[in-house]
Coordinates of C-alpha atoms and ligand atoms in Angstrom, one line a residue:
X1 CA 102.4 109.5 121.9
X2 CA 100.7 110.4 119.7
X3 CA 99.3 107.3 118.2
X4 CA 98.2 105.8 121.2
X5 CA 96.2 109.2 122.1
X6 CA 94.6 108.4 118.4
X7 CA 93.9 104.9 119.8
X8 CA 92.8 105.4 124.3
X9 CA 92.2 108.9 124.7
X10 CA 95.6 109.0 126.8
X11 CA 98.3 110.7 126.7
X12 CA 101.5 108.8 128.1
X13 CA 105.2 109.6 128.6
X14 CA 107.9 107.9 126.2
X15 CA 111.3 107.7 128.1
X16 CA 113.3 109.0 124.8
X17 CA 111.2 111.9 124.3
X18 CA 110.4 113.1 128.1
X19 CA 109.9 116.7 127.1
X20 CA 107.1 115.4 124.1
X21 CA 104.3 114.9 127.2
X22 CA 103.9 118.5 128.0
X23 CA 103.9 119.2 124.6
X24 CA 101.3 117.3 123.1
X25 CA 99.5 117.8 126.3
X26 CA 99.4 122.3 126.2
X27 CA 98.9 121.3 121.8
X28 CA 95.5 119.3 123.2
X29 CA 94.3 121.6 125.4
X30 CA 94.5 124.5 122.8
X31 CA 93.0 122.1 119.9
X32 CA 90.6 120.7 121.7
X33 CA 90.2 117.8 118.8
X34 CA 87.3 115.6 118.7
X35 CA 88.7 112.3 118.5
X36 CA 85.0 110.8 118.5
X37 CA 84.5 112.4 115.3
X38 CA 87.8 112.1 113.9
X39 CA 87.7 108.4 115.1
X40 CA 84.2 107.0 115.9
X41 CA 84.0 104.0 118.9
X42 CA 83.0 101.6 116.3
X43 CA 85.4 101.4 114.6
X44 CA 88.8 99.4 116.6
X45 CA 92.1 101.1 116.2
X46 CA 96.1 99.7 115.9
X47 CA 94.9 96.6 113.6
X48 CA 97.7 94.0 112.9
X49 CA 97.0 92.7 109.7
X50 CA 98.7 89.4 107.5
X51 CA 97.7 89.2 104.1
X52 CA 99.0 85.6 102.3
X53 CA 100.0 85.5 99.3
X54 CA 99.2 82.1 98.6
X55 CA 96.2 81.2 96.2
X56 CA 94.1 80.3 99.7
X57 CA 94.3 84.3 100.3
X58 CA 94.0 83.5 104.0
X59 CA 94.5 86.7 106.8
X60 CA 95.4 87.0 110.3
X61 CA 94.7 90.0 112.1
X62 CA 96.0 91.2 115.8
X63 CA 94.6 93.9 117.8
X64 CA 96.7 95.9 119.8
X65 CA 98.5 99.1 121.0
X66 CA 101.6 98.0 122.6
X67 CA 105.0 96.0 121.0
X68 CA 102.4 92.9 120.9
X69 CA 102.0 94.1 117.6
X70 CA 105.4 93.5 116.1
X71 CA 105.8 90.3 117.8
X72 CA 102.8 89.1 116.0
X73 CA 104.1 90.2 112.5
X74 CA 107.0 88.9 113.1
X75 CA 105.7 85.5 114.0
X76 CA 103.9 85.4 110.9
X77 CA 104.7 82.7 107.7
X78 CA 106.9 84.2 104.9
X79 CA 104.2 83.6 102.5
X80 CA 102.8 86.9 104.7
X81 CA 102.6 90.2 104.1
X82 CA 102.5 92.3 106.8
X83 CA 101.0 95.5 108.1
X84 CA 99.8 98.0 110.9
X85 CA 96.5 99.7 110.5
X86 CA 95.7 103.0 112.5
X87 CA 91.9 102.8 112.7
X88 CA 89.2 100.7 110.9
X89 CA 85.9 101.6 110.9
X90 CA 82.3 102.2 108.6
X91 CA 82.3 105.4 106.3
X92 CA 79.6 107.4 105.8
X93 CA 78.2 105.5 102.2
X94 CA 78.3 102.2 104.6
X95 CA 82.0 100.9 102.9
X96 CA 84.9 99.8 104.9
X97 CA 86.9 102.7 105.6
X98 CA 90.8 102.7 106.7
X99 CA 92.6 105.3 108.1
X100 CA 96.0 106.1 108.8
X101 CA 97.6 108.6 110.9
X102 CA 100.4 111.0 109.2
X103 CA 102.4 113.4 111.5
X104 CA 105.2 114.3 108.9
X105 CA 105.3 117.4 106.6
X106 CA 104.3 115.8 103.5
X107 CA 101.0 112.8 103.7
X108 CA 101.5 110.6 101.2
X109 CA 98.6 109.8 98.8
X110 CA 95.9 107.3 100.0
X111 CA 96.5 105.0 97.0
X112 CA 99.7 104.3 97.8
X113 CA 100.8 101.4 98.3
X114 CA 101.0 101.3 102.0
X115 CA 96.6 101.9 101.9
X116 CA 95.9 98.9 99.3
X117 CA 97.6 96.9 101.6
X118 CA 95.1 97.8 104.3
X119 CA 92.5 97.9 102.0
X120 CA 92.8 93.9 101.1
X121 CA 92.9 92.9 104.3
X122 CA 90.2 94.7 105.1
X123 CA 88.2 94.0 102.5
X124 CA 89.1 89.9 102.7
X125 CA 87.9 90.5 106.6
X126 CA 84.8 92.0 105.7
X127 CA 81.9 89.4 104.9
X128 CA 79.8 91.8 102.8
X129 CA 82.3 91.5 99.5
X130 CA 82.1 95.6 99.5
X131 CA 82.5 96.7 95.9
X132 CA 84.9 99.5 97.7
X133 CA 87.0 100.4 100.6
X134 CA 87.3 103.4 101.5
X135 CA 90.8 105.1 102.7
X136 CA 92.1 108.1 104.2
X137 CA 95.1 109.9 105.8
X138 CA 94.5 112.2 108.6
X139 CA 97.4 114.4 108.5
X140 CA 98.2 116.0 111.7
X141 CA 102.0 117.3 111.6
X142 CA 103.9 118.8 114.6
X143 CA 104.2 122.3 113.2
X144 CA 102.8 124.2 112.8
X145 CA 102.1 123.4 116.4
X146 CA 98.9 125.2 116.7
X147 CA 97.7 123.0 114.1
X148 CA 94.8 120.5 114.1
X149 CA 94.0 117.2 112.9
X150 CA 93.3 117.7 109.0
X151 CA 91.6 115.2 106.3
X152 CA 91.0 117.6 103.4
X153 CA 89.2 115.9 100.5
X154 CA 93.0 115.2 98.2
X155 CA 93.7 112.8 101.8
X156 CA 90.5 111.0 100.7
X157 CA 89.8 107.9 98.4
X158 CA 88.3 104.7 97.2
X159 CA 89.9 101.4 95.9
X160 CA 87.3 99.2 94.2
X161 CA 87.1 95.5 95.0
X162 CA 88.0 95.1 90.9
X163 CA 91.3 96.6 91.8
X164 CA 91.9 94.4 95.0
X165 CA 91.4 91.8 93.3
X166 CA 94.1 93.2 90.2
X167 CA 96.8 93.8 92.9
X168 CA 96.2 90.7 94.8
X169 CA 97.4 89.2 91.4
X170 CA 100.5 91.1 91.3
X171 CA 101.7 89.9 95.1
X172 CA 100.5 86.3 94.0
X173 CA 102.6 87.1 91.3
X174 CA 105.4 88.4 93.7
X175 CA 105.9 85.7 96.0
X176 CA 105.7 83.1 93.1
X177 CA 108.9 85.0 91.4
X178 CA 110.5 85.5 94.8
X179 CA 109.9 81.8 95.2
X180 CA 111.5 80.6 92.0
X181 CA 114.7 83.0 92.9
X182 CA 115.1 81.2 96.0
X183 CA 114.8 78.1 94.4
X184 CA 117.3 79.1 91.7
X185 CA 119.3 80.6 94.9
X186 CA 119.7 77.1 96.4
X187 CA 121.7 75.7 93.0
X188 CA 123.9 78.4 93.1
X189 CA 123.9 80.9 95.7
X190 CA 125.9 83.6 93.7
X191 CA 123.0 84.9 92.0
X192 CA 121.9 86.8 95.5
X193 CA 125.5 88.3 95.6
X194 CA 125.1 92.0 93.5
X195 CA 126.1 91.7 89.6
X196 CA 125.5 92.6 86.5
X197 CA 122.6 90.4 86.0
X198 CA 121.1 90.6 89.1
X199 CA 121.8 95.0 89.2
X200 CA 121.0 95.7 85.5
X201 CA 116.9 97.1 86.5
X202 CA 116.9 97.3 90.3
X203 CA 115.7 100.9 90.5
X204 CA 117.8 101.2 93.8
X205 CA 119.9 103.3 92.9
X206 CA 121.7 104.6 95.8
X207 CA 122.4 100.9 97.0
X208 CA 125.9 100.5 98.4
X209 CA 126.5 97.1 96.8
X210 CA 125.3 97.8 93.3
X211 CA 127.5 96.3 91.0
X212 CA 129.3 99.1 88.4
X213 CA 131.7 97.8 85.7
X214 CA 134.1 100.1 86.9
Ligands
LIG301 S1 121.5 97.4 93.1 FE1 121.4 96.3 95.8 S2 119.1 95.8 95.8 FE2 119.4 96.0 93.7 S3 119.8 93.8 93.3 FE3 121.9 94.9 93.0 S4 122.8 94.6 95.4 FE4 119.9 94.3 95.4

């Protein structure tokens, strides 16, 4: 509901949460957040992106606020990493700008991996080969109910072109490794089962299938 309002200015009830509409409308009346200031209408909302891990570096984008974005993402070939960007605009310094609205208690850093993918997608889509992408997180937690959307300095960062090129090399390498494992699995399907070699360096400590010596 909050994301739809961000994108359109419209509050639409969600059948699963019938009371949220009233609460959210009351909150908007109290706070009167300035949508235009937070997300200028020169930008675009709810952009689905798909970044290829192949050297061709292709990219796709889909704009919409309905379930179509998820369907579009699922329909991409497996060499694409997909994501949904809440807002893409132009920052005050002229750089491309990616914003993500978070409503949880503790907002993540805008330099966490989610933004790296978004920044890479936006950088690839930008025709000017900019030297950096501005990344922000807008924090609007559910509580306190009187709280307004915030974008403090710690939720503003940049990701440079050089960093994005490095990140691009990283995702290509990971894809190549994944392809190699997929090929090896056609020769020996057992390597996909949990086991001493497979789980030894895996960071998923809480995995229920984790191999153990016991
Ligand atoms: S610990 Fe779990 S996720 Fe990690 S390799 Fe083993 S089975 Fe896979």
